[in-house]
Amino acid sequence: MRVVHVASEVFPFSRSGGLGDVLGALPPVQARQGAEAVVLSPWYADLAGAPEEVWRGVVPGVGPVRVGRLTQDGVQFLFLDLEEFGRPGLYHDDDVWRFSQFGRAALPVLQALDLMPDVLHGHDWQAGLVVAHARLLGVRSVFTVHNLQYQGRWNLPEAAAWLGLPGGMLGVEGVEYHGDVNLMKAGLVFADHVTTVSPQYAQEITTAQYGEGLDGVMVRLTVEGRLSGILNGLDQDRWDPRTDPDIPTYADLKGKAAATAALRAELGLDGAPVLGTVSRLAGQKGMDLLLEALPDLTQDWNVVVLGGGDPLLTAAFRGWAQHPRVTFAEGLQEGLAHRIYAGAQAFAMPSRFEPCGLSQMIAMRYGTLPVVRETGGLVDTVPHDVGFRFSDATPEGLTGAAAQALAALNDPAGWAARVERAMNLEFSWAGPAAQYLDLYRRVAGPAA
């Protein structure tokens, strides 16, 4: 079976967060499980890698197109070069236009390369239009929602001309949403099956609280049997404390203590326990709750934060970095992220919603116990006998769970047992990849 994944980013070539991690990890595992796995993504101006050009031509309605290819881990990674992606950076204010062009060009390019899929797997709103065009061509598709909050909306009168879709697909049963084009909705309504990246999130987005205005669509998909949740895996080779080149490697609690000591020395921390986080600075991630909780948390914890995003949150953490027990580092610093996962004793994820989350899985693999809000993938991955969960998205909820963690830390034997359970949890991609392959077979039908 040939599956073509379509996504806006793929590690290690382009990445802003968890979506890129998934596209870098899932297809190679599917290739090892017997599928022909192909990934199609934009050829960004600052792509990390030098694809070999394999095709160029003109796509009607789009213009000149060039395609490059890199082969790695048994996967063909294809990169689509359009004029719109010639700027530095992954995402810009005109992304609905840019990914409309990408969406119109994707299938003609695959046809030209003789790589039409048995199943097309689109990821998030940037691939929604590709899924709509797959429906027009009779290509079966799966669409995965990684984060429903981001939907790719633009006013319908202007955007309708960009999409290359017939009028019947532009209405309320198609891409229209309150007078706008909504490319997330396009993926949802035109895919043969929709998945989310955790079972809990699949349930949550059928409600008004988490449905981001599309809960009605999600309820209909559920009734039709076209919505399910498949938990993301973790690239356990990349995230392995026994072999990680960015940390003092370890396989047990004694080795982890050395990693904690190294982080203390690097950051100049005092002897208080270390509560870390590596996160986008965004309201979704509950980073404002962490800010409000800092006066209480710093009574007992060193708090180490690595991330970037919202300018107001960034400025606030910058200000707090003057506090002797708060360390703040900005941006994507891969090596420091690994050292925080390894050296912290607890890891804060006070998310308002969390489609899946990888950080809590990484933290547990490194023996760092999560302090998490009970939502989405955090419910599916953090057992009660490992981490510390709280229900209310409030600073008090976070500080209460952190207090439970502190009490547990003061029981060395109990803490060691939690750490051992955490490090032995299984989060590999083998299971999720097999679930996706089973789903593709059902979607493709007997002929595939």
C-alpha positions as a LaTeX table, in Angstrom:
\begin{tabular}{lrrr}
\hline
Residue & $x$ (\AA) & $y$ (\AA) & $z$ (\AA) \\
\hline
Met1 & 0.00 & 0.00 & 0.00 \\
Arg2 & 1.25 & 3.47 & $-0.90$ \\
Val3 & 0.36 & 6.20 & 1.58 \\
Val4 & 1.24 & 9.81 & 0.87 \\
His5 & 1.38 & 12.07 & 3.92 \\
Val6 & 0.80 & 15.76 & 3.22 \\
Ala7 & 1.86 & 18.25 & 5.89 \\
Ser8 & 3.27 & 21.74 & 6.31 \\
Glu9 & 6.40 & 20.58 & 8.15 \\
Val10 & 8.51 & 17.50 & 8.71 \\
Phe11 & 11.45 & 16.97 & 11.07 \\
Pro12 & 14.41 & 17.28 & 10.52 \\
Phe13 & 13.87 & 19.37 & 7.38 \\
Ser14 & 11.30 & 21.86 & 8.69 \\
Arg15 & 9.81 & 22.06 & 12.16 \\
Ser16 & 8.02 & 24.44 & 14.47 \\
Gly17 & 6.55 & 21.91 & 16.90 \\
Gly18 & 4.88 & 18.55 & 17.37 \\
Leu19 & 3.43 & 18.28 & 13.84 \\
Gly20 & 6.90 & 18.19 & 12.34 \\
Asp21 & 7.99 & 15.59 & 14.92 \\
Val22 & 5.09 & 13.32 & 13.97 \\
Leu23 & 5.84 & 13.54 & 10.24 \\
Gly24 & 9.49 & 12.77 & 10.89 \\
Ala25 & 8.72 & 9.69 & 12.99 \\
Leu26 & 5.51 & 8.02 & 11.76 \\
Pro27 & 6.29 & 7.42 & 8.04 \\
Pro28 & 9.62 & 5.61 & 8.66 \\
Val29 & 7.91 & 3.21 & 11.06 \\
Gln30 & 5.15 & 2.58 & 8.50 \\
Ala31 & 7.84 & 1.86 & 5.90 \\
Arg32 & 9.38 & $-0.72$ & 8.23 \\
Gln33 & 5.91 & $-2.24$ & 8.64 \\
Gly34 & 5.63 & $-2.79$ & 4.88 \\
Ala35 & 3.94 & 0.33 & 3.50 \\
Glu36 & 5.33 & 2.51 & 0.74 \\
Ala37 & 5.50 & 5.78 & 2.65 \\
Val38 & 5.85 & 9.16 & 0.93 \\
Val39 & 5.76 & 12.61 & 2.53 \\
Leu40 & 4.91 & 15.77 & 0.59 \\
Ser41 & 5.72 & 19.12 & 2.21 \\
Pro42 & 6.67 & 22.65 & 1.07 \\
Trp43 & 10.19 & 23.38 & $-0.13$ \\
Tyr44 & 10.82 & 26.33 & 2.16 \\
Ala45 & 13.54 & 28.85 & 1.41 \\
Asp46 & 15.38 & 27.83 & 4.59 \\
Leu47 & 14.67 & 24.10 & 4.41 \\
Ala48 & 17.27 & 22.09 & 6.33 \\
Gly49 & 18.55 & 19.84 & 3.58 \\
Ala50 & 19.28 & 19.94 & $-0.14$ \\
Pro51 & 16.65 & 17.99 & $-2.09$ \\
Glu52 & 17.51 & 16.66 & $-5.53$ \\
Glu53 & 15.22 & 18.19 & $-8.13$ \\
Val54 & 13.13 & 15.42 & $-9.73$ \\
Trp55 & 10.44 & 17.34 & $-11.63$ \\
Arg56 & 9.47 & 20.79 & $-12.76$ \\
Gly57 & 6.51 & 22.02 & $-14.76$ \\
Val58 & 3.46 & 24.24 & $-14.78$ \\
Val59 & 0.33 & 23.34 & $-12.81$ \\
Pro60 & $-2.86$ & 24.91 & $-14.21$ \\
Gly61 & $-4.22$ & 27.57 & $-11.89$ \\
Val62 & $-0.98$ & 27.60 & $-9.88$ \\
Gly63 & 1.95 & 28.30 & $-12.19$ \\
Pro64 & 5.56 & 27.08 & $-12.22$ \\
Val65 & 6.31 & 24.25 & $-9.80$ \\
Arg66 & 9.47 & 22.42 & $-8.87$ \\
Val67 & 9.77 & 19.20 & $-6.82$ \\
Gly68 & 12.78 & 17.96 & $-4.89$ \\
Arg69 & 13.33 & 14.63 & $-3.19$ \\
Leu70 & 15.33 & 13.28 & $-0.27$ \\
Thr71 & 15.18 & 9.60 & 0.69 \\
Gln72 & 15.74 & 8.71 & 4.33 \\
Asp73 & 14.78 & 5.74 & 6.51 \\
Gly74 & 12.96 & 4.08 & 3.61 \\
Val75 & 10.73 & 7.12 & 3.01 \\
Gln76 & 10.57 & 9.43 & 0.01 \\
Phe77 & 10.39 & 13.00 & 1.28 \\
Leu78 & 9.11 & 15.24 & $-1.52$ \\
Phe79 & 9.34 & 19.02 & $-1.33$ \\
Leu80 & 7.07 & 21.21 & $-3.44$ \\
Asp81 & 8.65 & 24.50 & $-4.47$ \\
Leu82 & 6.25 & 27.33 & $-5.23$ \\
Glu83 & 6.94 & 31.04 & $-5.50$ \\
Glu84 & 4.83 & 31.56 & $-2.35$ \\
Phe85 & 7.32 & 29.57 & $-0.24$ \\
Gly86 & 10.37 & 31.55 & $-1.27$ \\
Arg87 & 10.46 & 33.60 & 1.95 \\
Pro88 & 12.39 & 32.66 & 5.09 \\
Gly89 & 10.35 & 30.97 & 7.81 \\
Leu90 & 7.55 & 28.45 & 7.76 \\
Tyr91 & 4.41 & 30.46 & 8.46 \\
His92 & 3.18 & 33.92 & 7.47 \\
Asp93 & 0.04 & 36.07 & 7.58 \\
Asp94 & $-1.03$ & 35.02 & 4.06 \\
Asp95 & $-0.82$ & 31.28 & 4.73 \\
Val96 & $-4.36$ & 30.56 & 3.55 \\
Trp97 & $-3.32$ & 31.82 & 0.11 \\
Arg98 & 0.03 & 30.02 & 0.23 \\
Phe99 & $-1.42$ & 26.66 & 1.26 \\
Ser100 & $-4.28$ & 27.04 & $-1.21$ \\
Gln101 & $-1.65$ & 27.10 & $-3.96$ \\
Phe102 & 0.13 & 24.18 & $-2.33$ \\
Gly103 & $-3.18$ & 22.31 & $-2.05$ \\
Arg104 & $-4.03$ & 22.77 & $-5.72$ \\
Ala105 & $-0.58$ & 21.67 & $-6.88$ \\
Ala106 & $-0.13$ & 18.60 & $-4.66$ \\
Leu107 & $-2.10$ & 15.96 & $-6.57$ \\
Pro108 & $-1.05$ & 17.08 & $-10.08$ \\
Val109 & 2.56 & 16.78 & $-8.91$ \\
Leu110 & 1.98 & 13.30 & $-7.51$ \\
Gln111 & 0.35 & 12.31 & $-10.82$ \\
Ala112 & 3.33 & 13.64 & $-12.76$ \\
Leu113 & 5.70 & 11.60 & $-10.58$ \\
Asp114 & 3.52 & 8.48 & $-10.85$ \\
Leu115 & 3.09 & 8.52 & $-7.08$ \\
Met116 & $-0.66$ & 8.72 & $-6.68$ \\
Pro117 & $-1.55$ & 7.14 & $-3.33$ \\
Asp118 & $-3.80$ & 4.29 & $-2.35$ \\
Val119 & $-4.60$ & 6.53 & 0.64 \\
Leu120 & $-3.76$ & 10.18 & 1.07 \\
His121 & $-3.12$ & 11.18 & 4.68 \\
Gly122 & $-3.56$ & 14.93 & 5.24 \\
His123 & $-2.37$ & 16.62 & 8.43 \\
Asp124 & $-4.02$ & 19.75 & 9.85 \\
Trp125 & $-5.63$ & 22.62 & 7.97 \\
Gln126 & $-2.70$ & 23.22 & 5.61 \\
Ala127 & $-3.56$ & 19.88 & 3.96 \\
Gly128 & $-7.33$ & 20.37 & 4.01 \\
Leu129 & $-7.57$ & 21.51 & 0.40 \\
Val130 & $-5.52$ & 18.51 & $-0.77$ \\
Val131 & $-8.11$ & 16.26 & 0.86 \\
Ala132 & $-10.90$ & 18.13 & $-0.96$ \\
His133 & $-9.16$ & 17.64 & $-4.32$ \\
Ala134 & $-8.58$ & 13.98 & $-3.46$ \\
Arg135 & $-12.34$ & 13.59 & $-3.10$ \\
Leu136 & $-12.81$ & 15.09 & $-6.58$ \\
Leu137 & $-10.37$ & 12.56 & $-8.05$ \\
Gly138 & $-11.78$ & 9.57 & $-6.18$ \\
Val139 & $-8.63$ & 9.17 & $-4.04$ \\
Arg140 & $-9.37$ & 7.80 & $-0.57$ \\
Ser141 & $-8.15$ & 9.90 & 2.31 \\
Val142 & $-7.56$ & 10.13 & 6.06 \\
Phe143 & $-7.34$ & 13.54 & 7.71 \\
Thr144 & $-5.68$ & 14.05 & 11.09 \\
Val145 & $-6.46$ & 16.97 & 13.38 \\
His146 & $-3.34$ & 17.88 & 15.33 \\
Asn147 & $-4.82$ & 21.10 & 16.74 \\
Leu148 & $-8.39$ & 22.19 & 15.99 \\
Gln149 & $-7.74$ & 25.75 & 17.12 \\
Tyr150 & $-5.90$ & 26.60 & 13.91 \\
Gln151 & $-8.31$ & 26.36 & 10.97 \\
Gly152 & $-7.06$ & 28.32 & 7.95 \\
Arg153 & $-9.89$ & 30.83 & 7.49 \\
Trp154 & $-10.24$ & 33.61 & 4.91 \\
Asn155 & $-13.19$ & 35.56 & 3.52 \\
Leu156 & $-15.08$ & 33.40 & 1.04 \\
Pro157 & $-15.54$ & 35.88 & $-1.84$ \\
Glu158 & $-11.80$ & 36.39 & $-2.14$ \\
Ala159 & $-10.60$ & 32.90 & $-1.30$ \\
Ala160 & $-13.10$ & 30.99 & $-3.47$ \\
Ala161 & $-11.06$ & 31.88 & $-6.55$ \\
Trp162 & $-7.92$ & 30.36 & $-5.00$ \\
Leu163 & $-9.26$ & 26.89 & $-4.29$ \\
Gly164 & $-10.00$ & 25.35 & $-7.68$ \\
Leu165 & $-13.12$ & 23.68 & $-6.32$ \\
Pro166 & $-16.54$ & 23.42 & $-7.99$ \\
Gly167 & $-19.33$ & 25.58 & $-6.59$ \\
Gly168 & $-21.02$ & 22.64 & $-4.89$ \\
Met169 & $-18.04$ & 22.22 & $-2.55$ \\
Leu170 & $-17.96$ & 25.88 & $-1.52$ \\
Gly171 & $-21.22$ & 25.91 & 0.44 \\
Val172 & $-22.14$ & 25.13 & 4.01 \\
Glu173 & $-21.78$ & 21.37 & 3.41 \\
Gly174 & $-18.25$ & 22.01 & 2.19 \\
Val175 & $-15.61$ & 24.62 & 2.95 \\
Glu176 & $-17.87$ & 27.54 & 3.94 \\
Tyr177 & $-17.93$ & 28.53 & 7.60 \\
His178 & $-19.73$ & 31.70 & 8.75 \\
Gly179 & $-18.99$ & 33.47 & 5.49 \\
Asp180 & $-15.37$ & 32.32 & 5.38 \\
Val181 & $-13.42$ & 29.57 & 3.70 \\
Asn182 & $-12.27$ & 27.14 & 6.38 \\
Leu183 & $-9.59$ & 24.71 & 5.20 \\
Met184 & $-9.73$ & 22.66 & 8.40 \\
Lys185 & $-13.40$ & 22.07 & 7.70 \\
Ala186 & $-12.52$ & 21.05 & 4.13 \\
Gly187 & $-10.37$ & 18.26 & 5.50 \\
Leu188 & $-13.03$ & 17.19 & 7.97 \\
Val189 & $-15.98$ & 16.99 & 5.58 \\
Phe190 & $-14.21$ & 15.56 & 2.53 \\
Ala191 & $-11.99$ & 12.91 & 4.17 \\
Asp192 & $-13.16$ & 9.32 & 4.30 \\
His193 & $-12.06$ & 9.16 & 7.94 \\
Val194 & $-10.88$ & 11.74 & 10.46 \\
Thr195 & $-8.51$ & 11.04 & 13.32 \\
Thr196 & $-7.19$ & 13.08 & 16.21 \\
Val197 & $-3.88$ & 12.49 & 17.94 \\
Ser198 & $-5.35$ & 11.04 & 21.13 \\
Pro199 & $-8.58$ & 9.20 & 22.00 \\
Gln200 & $-9.49$ & 11.70 & 24.74 \\
Tyr201 & $-9.19$ & 14.66 & 22.36 \\
Ala202 & $-11.47$ & 12.89 & 19.87 \\
Gln203 & $-14.14$ & 12.88 & 22.56 \\
Glu204 & $-13.49$ & 16.43 & 23.76 \\
Ile205 & $-13.83$ & 18.11 & 20.36 \\
Thr206 & $-17.43$ & 16.94 & 20.04 \\
Thr207 & $-18.26$ & 19.45 & 22.82 \\
Ala208 & $-18.73$ & 23.21 & 22.63 \\
Gln209 & $-15.90$ & 23.72 & 25.15 \\
Tyr210 & $-13.24$ & 22.13 & 22.95 \\
Gly211 & $-14.83$ & 22.02 & 19.50 \\
Glu212 & $-13.61$ & 25.47 & 18.37 \\
Gly213 & $-16.92$ & 26.11 & 16.62 \\
Leu214 & $-16.71$ & 22.85 & 14.67 \\
Asp215 & $-18.22$ & 20.61 & 17.35 \\
Gly216 & $-21.34$ & 20.12 & 15.21 \\
Val217 & $-19.20$ & 18.71 & 12.42 \\
Met218 & $-17.42$ & 16.49 & 14.93 \\
Val219 & $-20.69$ & 15.14 & 16.33 \\
Arg220 & $-21.82$ & 14.29 & 12.79 \\
Leu221 & $-18.53$ & 12.52 & 12.07 \\
Thr222 & $-18.91$ & 10.53 & 15.30 \\
Val223 & $-22.47$ & 9.48 & 14.42 \\
Glu224 & $-21.27$ & 8.42 & 10.97 \\
Gly225 & $-18.41$ & 6.41 & 12.47 \\
Arg226 & $-15.81$ & 8.59 & 10.75 \\
Leu227 & $-14.00$ & 10.02 & 13.80 \\
Ser228 & $-11.50$ & 8.24 & 16.03 \\
Gly229 & $-8.41$ & 8.97 & 18.10 \\
Ile230 & $-5.01$ & 7.33 & 17.59 \\
Leu231 & $-2.46$ & 8.32 & 20.19 \\
Asn232 & 0.78 & 9.79 & 18.87 \\
Gly233 & 3.94 & 7.88 & 19.51 \\
Leu234 & 7.39 & 9.11 & 20.43 \\
Asp235 & 10.62 & 8.74 & 18.49 \\
Gln236 & 12.34 & 6.66 & 21.17 \\
Asp237 & 15.67 & 6.65 & 19.35 \\
Arg238 & 15.84 & 10.42 & 19.29 \\
Trp239 & 14.61 & 10.68 & 22.87 \\
Asp240 & 16.64 & 8.10 & 24.80 \\
Pro241 & 18.46 & 9.07 & 28.02 \\
Arg242 & 20.84 & 6.13 & 27.54 \\
Thr243 & 22.24 & 7.46 & 24.26 \\
Asp244 & 21.33 & 11.17 & 24.14 \\
Pro245 & 24.46 & 13.14 & 23.12 \\
Asp246 & 23.17 & 16.36 & 24.73 \\
Ile247 & 23.09 & 15.05 & 28.32 \\
Pro248 & 25.13 & 13.00 & 30.79 \\
Thr249 & 23.60 & 9.69 & 29.68 \\
Tyr250 & 21.85 & 7.44 & 32.20 \\
Ala251 & 19.54 & 4.47 & 32.59 \\
Asp252 & 18.48 & 4.75 & 36.23 \\
Leu253 & 17.74 & 7.16 & 39.06 \\
Lys254 & 21.39 & 7.42 & 40.07 \\
Gly255 & 22.35 & 8.56 & 36.59 \\
Lys256 & 19.42 & 10.94 & 36.50 \\
Ala257 & 20.68 & 12.58 & 39.70 \\
Ala258 & 23.91 & 13.36 & 37.83 \\
Ala259 & 21.88 & 14.98 & 35.03 \\
Thr260 & 20.08 & 17.10 & 37.63 \\
Ala261 & 23.38 & 18.15 & 39.16 \\
Ala262 & 24.70 & 19.09 & 35.71 \\
Leu263 & 21.62 & 21.23 & 34.99 \\
Arg264 & 21.97 & 22.96 & 38.36 \\
Ala265 & 25.59 & 23.78 & 37.57 \\
Glu266 & 24.80 & 24.98 & 34.03 \\
Leu267 & 22.00 & 27.31 & 35.13 \\
Gly268 & 23.32 & 28.30 & 38.55 \\
Leu269 & 20.38 & 26.84 & 40.47 \\
Asp270 & 20.21 & 26.46 & 44.23 \\
Gly271 & 19.38 & 23.22 & 46.01 \\
Ala272 & 15.58 & 23.40 & 45.64 \\
Pro273 & 13.88 & 20.80 & 43.39 \\
Val274 & 13.70 & 21.64 & 39.69 \\
Leu275 & 10.36 & 22.08 & 37.89 \\
Gly276 & 10.94 & 22.44 & 34.15 \\
Thr277 & 8.89 & 23.16 & 31.06 \\
Val278 & 9.65 & 23.23 & 27.34 \\
Ser279 & 6.71 & 24.78 & 25.56 \\
Arg280 & 5.21 & 27.23 & 23.16 \\
Leu281 & 4.34 & 30.29 & 25.22 \\
Ala282 & 0.60 & 30.32 & 24.55 \\
Gly283 & $-2.67$ & 30.40 & 26.41 \\
Gln284 & $-3.48$ & 26.93 & 25.08 \\
Lys285 & $-0.43$ & 25.62 & 26.92 \\
Gly286 & $-1.51$ & 27.31 & 30.18 \\
Met287 & 1.65 & 29.37 & 30.32 \\
Asp288 & $-0.30$ & 32.29 & 31.80 \\
Leu289 & $-1.34$ & 29.93 & 34.62 \\
Leu290 & 2.30 & 29.07 & 35.20 \\
Leu291 & 3.15 & 32.77 & 35.35 \\
Glu292 & 0.44 & 33.44 & 37.93 \\
Ala293 & 1.60 & 30.47 & 39.97 \\
Leu294 & 5.26 & 31.54 & 40.10 \\
Pro295 & 5.00 & 33.43 & 43.44 \\
Asp296 & 3.87 & 30.19 & 45.11 \\
Leu297 & 5.95 & 27.76 & 43.08 \\
Thr298 & 9.22 & 29.57 & 43.75 \\
Gln299 & 8.77 & 29.06 & 47.48 \\
Asp300 & 9.71 & 25.40 & 46.94 \\
Trp301 & 10.95 & 24.96 & 43.36 \\
Asn302 & 13.48 & 26.24 & 40.89 \\
Val303 & 11.36 & 26.88 & 37.78 \\
Val304 & 13.12 & 26.50 & 34.40 \\
Val305 & 11.22 & 27.60 & 31.28 \\
Leu306 & 12.33 & 27.20 & 27.66 \\
Gly307 & 10.09 & 28.49 & 24.90 \\
Gly308 & 8.84 & 31.29 & 22.72 \\
Gly309 & 5.64 & 32.55 & 21.19 \\
Asp310 & 3.21 & 35.08 & 22.60 \\
Pro311 & 5.08 & 38.41 & 22.97 \\
Leu312 & 3.29 & 39.36 & 26.20 \\
Leu313 & 4.00 & 36.01 & 27.83 \\
Thr314 & 7.59 & 36.17 & 26.61 \\
Ala315 & 8.05 & 39.63 & 28.13 \\
Ala316 & 6.50 & 38.48 & 31.41 \\
Phe317 & 8.81 & 35.46 & 31.70 \\
Arg318 & 11.74 & 37.71 & 30.81 \\
Gly319 & 10.83 & 39.90 & 33.75 \\
Trp320 & 10.50 & 36.93 & 36.08 \\
Ala321 & 13.97 & 35.74 & 35.05 \\
Gln322 & 15.38 & 38.32 & 37.48 \\
His323 & 14.06 & 36.10 & 40.28 \\
Pro324 & 16.79 & 33.84 & 41.72 \\
Arg325 & 14.60 & 30.74 & 41.30 \\
Val326 & 13.31 & 31.42 & 37.77 \\
Thr327 & 15.34 & 30.64 & 34.67 \\
Phe328 & 13.95 & 31.61 & 31.27 \\
Ala329 & 15.52 & 30.77 & 27.91 \\
Glu330 & 13.91 & 31.84 & 24.64 \\
Gly331 & 13.29 & 30.02 & 21.41 \\
Leu332 & 13.97 & 26.51 & 20.12 \\
Gln333 & 17.21 & 25.42 & 21.79 \\
Glu334 & 17.38 & 21.69 & 21.10 \\
Gly335 & 20.32 & 20.84 & 23.36 \\
Leu336 & 18.97 & 22.80 & 26.31 \\
Ala337 & 15.56 & 21.18 & 25.85 \\
His338 & 17.17 & 17.75 & 26.22 \\
Arg339 & 19.04 & 18.87 & 29.34 \\
Ile340 & 15.83 & 20.23 & 30.92 \\
Tyr341 & 13.99 & 16.97 & 30.23 \\
Ala342 & 16.88 & 15.08 & 31.80 \\
Gly343 & 17.76 & 17.38 & 34.68 \\
Ala344 & 14.38 & 18.53 & 35.98 \\
Gln345 & 12.68 & 16.38 & 38.58 \\
Ala346 & 9.15 & 17.42 & 37.61 \\
Phe347 & 7.73 & 18.83 & 34.37 \\
Ala348 & 4.83 & 21.31 & 34.19 \\
Met349 & 2.15 & 21.08 & 31.47 \\
Pro350 & $-0.86$ & 23.10 & 32.68 \\
Ser351 & $-2.55$ & 23.00 & 29.26 \\
Arg352 & $-6.07$ & 24.33 & 28.76 \\
Phe353 & $-6.34$ & 21.72 & 26.02 \\
Glu354 & $-3.78$ & 19.30 & 24.66 \\
Pro355 & $-4.55$ & 17.28 & 21.51 \\
Cys356 & $-1.79$ & 14.85 & 22.42 \\
Gly357 & 1.45 & 16.41 & 23.63 \\
Leu358 & 4.89 & 14.90 & 23.27 \\
Ser359 & 6.65 & 16.73 & 26.09 \\
Gln360 & 5.03 & 14.67 & 28.83 \\
Met361 & 6.09 & 11.45 & 27.06 \\
Ile362 & 9.67 & 12.70 & 26.68 \\
Ala363 & 9.75 & 13.82 & 30.30 \\
Met364 & 8.62 & 10.43 & 31.58 \\
Arg365 & 11.12 & 8.60 & 29.36 \\
Tyr366 & 13.79 & 10.73 & 31.05 \\
Gly367 & 12.42 & 9.98 & 34.54 \\
Thr368 & 10.95 & 13.46 & 34.98 \\
Leu369 & 7.47 & 13.29 & 36.46 \\
Pro370 & 4.75 & 15.38 & 34.79 \\
Val371 & 2.49 & 17.85 & 36.59 \\
Val372 & $-0.38$ & 18.09 & 34.11 \\
Arg373 & $-3.91$ & 19.26 & 33.66 \\
Glu374 & $-6.41$ & 16.47 & 32.95 \\
Thr375 & $-7.17$ & 17.09 & 29.28 \\
Gly376 & $-6.63$ & 15.46 & 25.90 \\
Gly377 & $-3.55$ & 13.34 & 25.45 \\
Leu378 & $-2.35$ & 14.15 & 28.96 \\
Val379 & $-5.19$ & 11.97 & 30.28 \\
Asp380 & $-4.25$ & 9.17 & 27.88 \\
Thr381 & $-0.53$ & 9.14 & 28.68 \\
Val382 & 0.11 & 10.19 & 32.31 \\
Pro383 & $-0.90$ & 7.46 & 34.80 \\
His384 & $-1.98$ & 8.49 & 38.29 \\
Asp385 & 0.81 & 6.40 & 39.82 \\
Val386 & 3.44 & 8.26 & 37.78 \\
Gly387 & 2.49 & 11.91 & 37.40 \\
Phe388 & 0.38 & 14.49 & 39.20 \\
Arg389 & $-2.89$ & 15.59 & 37.57 \\
Phe390 & $-5.27$ & 18.44 & 38.27 \\
Ser391 & $-8.65$ & 19.26 & 36.77 \\
Asp392 & $-9.19$ & 23.04 & 36.99 \\
Ala393 & $-7.33$ & 25.34 & 34.60 \\
Thr394 & $-6.32$ & 27.71 & 37.38 \\
Pro395 & $-3.05$ & 28.72 & 39.06 \\
Glu396 & $-4.37$ & 27.09 & 42.22 \\
Gly397 & $-4.90$ & 23.80 & 40.37 \\
Leu398 & $-1.30$ & 23.87 & 39.20 \\
Thr399 & 0.17 & 24.80 & 42.58 \\
Gly400 & $-1.91$ & 22.10 & 44.28 \\
Ala401 & $-0.55$ & 19.42 & 41.94 \\
Ala402 & 2.98 & 20.77 & 42.35 \\
Ala403 & 2.54 & 20.48 & 46.12 \\
Gln404 & 1.56 & 16.83 & 45.66 \\
Ala405 & 4.72 & 16.33 & 43.61 \\
Leu406 & 6.82 & 17.96 & 46.32 \\
Ala407 & 5.31 & 15.71 & 48.98 \\
Ala408 & 6.02 & 12.66 & 46.82 \\
Leu409 & 9.61 & 13.84 & 46.25 \\
Asn410 & 10.10 & 13.88 & 50.01 \\
Asp411 & 9.41 & 10.12 & 50.04 \\
Pro412 & 12.56 & 8.85 & 48.25 \\
Ala413 & 11.41 & 5.25 & 47.89 \\
Gly414 & 8.00 & 6.23 & 46.56 \\
Trp415 & 9.53 & 8.77 & 44.18 \\
Ala416 & 12.04 & 6.21 & 42.89 \\
Ala417 & 9.18 & 3.79 & 42.17 \\
Arg418 & 7.32 & 6.50 & 40.21 \\
Val419 & 10.46 & 7.31 & 38.23 \\
Glu420 & 11.04 & 3.66 & 37.39 \\
Arg421 & 7.46 & 3.25 & 36.19 \\
Ala422 & 7.78 & 6.41 & 34.10 \\
Met423 & 10.99 & 5.29 & 32.38 \\
Asn424 & 9.47 & 1.89 & 31.54 \\
Leu425 & 6.33 & 3.24 & 29.85 \\
Glu426 & 6.00 & 2.28 & 26.17 \\
Phe427 & 5.36 & 5.15 & 23.76 \\
Ser428 & 6.94 & 3.86 & 20.56 \\
Trp429 & 5.38 & 4.53 & 17.15 \\
Ala430 & 5.02 & 0.82 & 16.37 \\
Gly431 & 1.50 & 0.53 & 17.78 \\
Pro432 & 0.08 & 3.79 & 16.37 \\
Ala433 & 1.68 & 3.14 & 12.96 \\
Ala434 & 0.01 & $-0.28$ & 12.80 \\
Gln435 & $-3.34$ & 1.28 & 13.81 \\
Tyr436 & $-3.02$ & 3.78 & 10.95 \\
Leu437 & $-2.19$ & 1.02 & 8.47 \\
Asp438 & $-5.29$ & $-0.90$ & 9.56 \\
Leu439 & $-7.34$ & 2.28 & 9.10 \\
Tyr440 & $-5.88$ & 2.85 & 5.62 \\
Arg441 & $-6.88$ & $-0.67$ & 4.61 \\
Arg442 & $-10.44$ & $-0.10$ & 5.78 \\
Val443 & $-10.61$ & 3.24 & 4.00 \\
Ala444 & $-9.05$ & 1.96 & 0.76 \\
Gly445 & $-11.30$ & $-1.09$ & 0.56 \\
Pro446 & $-10.59$ & $-4.62$ & $-0.72$ \\
Ala447 & $-8.81$ & $-3.51$ & $-3.90$ \\
Ala448 & $-5.91$ & $-2.05$ & $-1.92$ \\
\hline
\end{tabular}
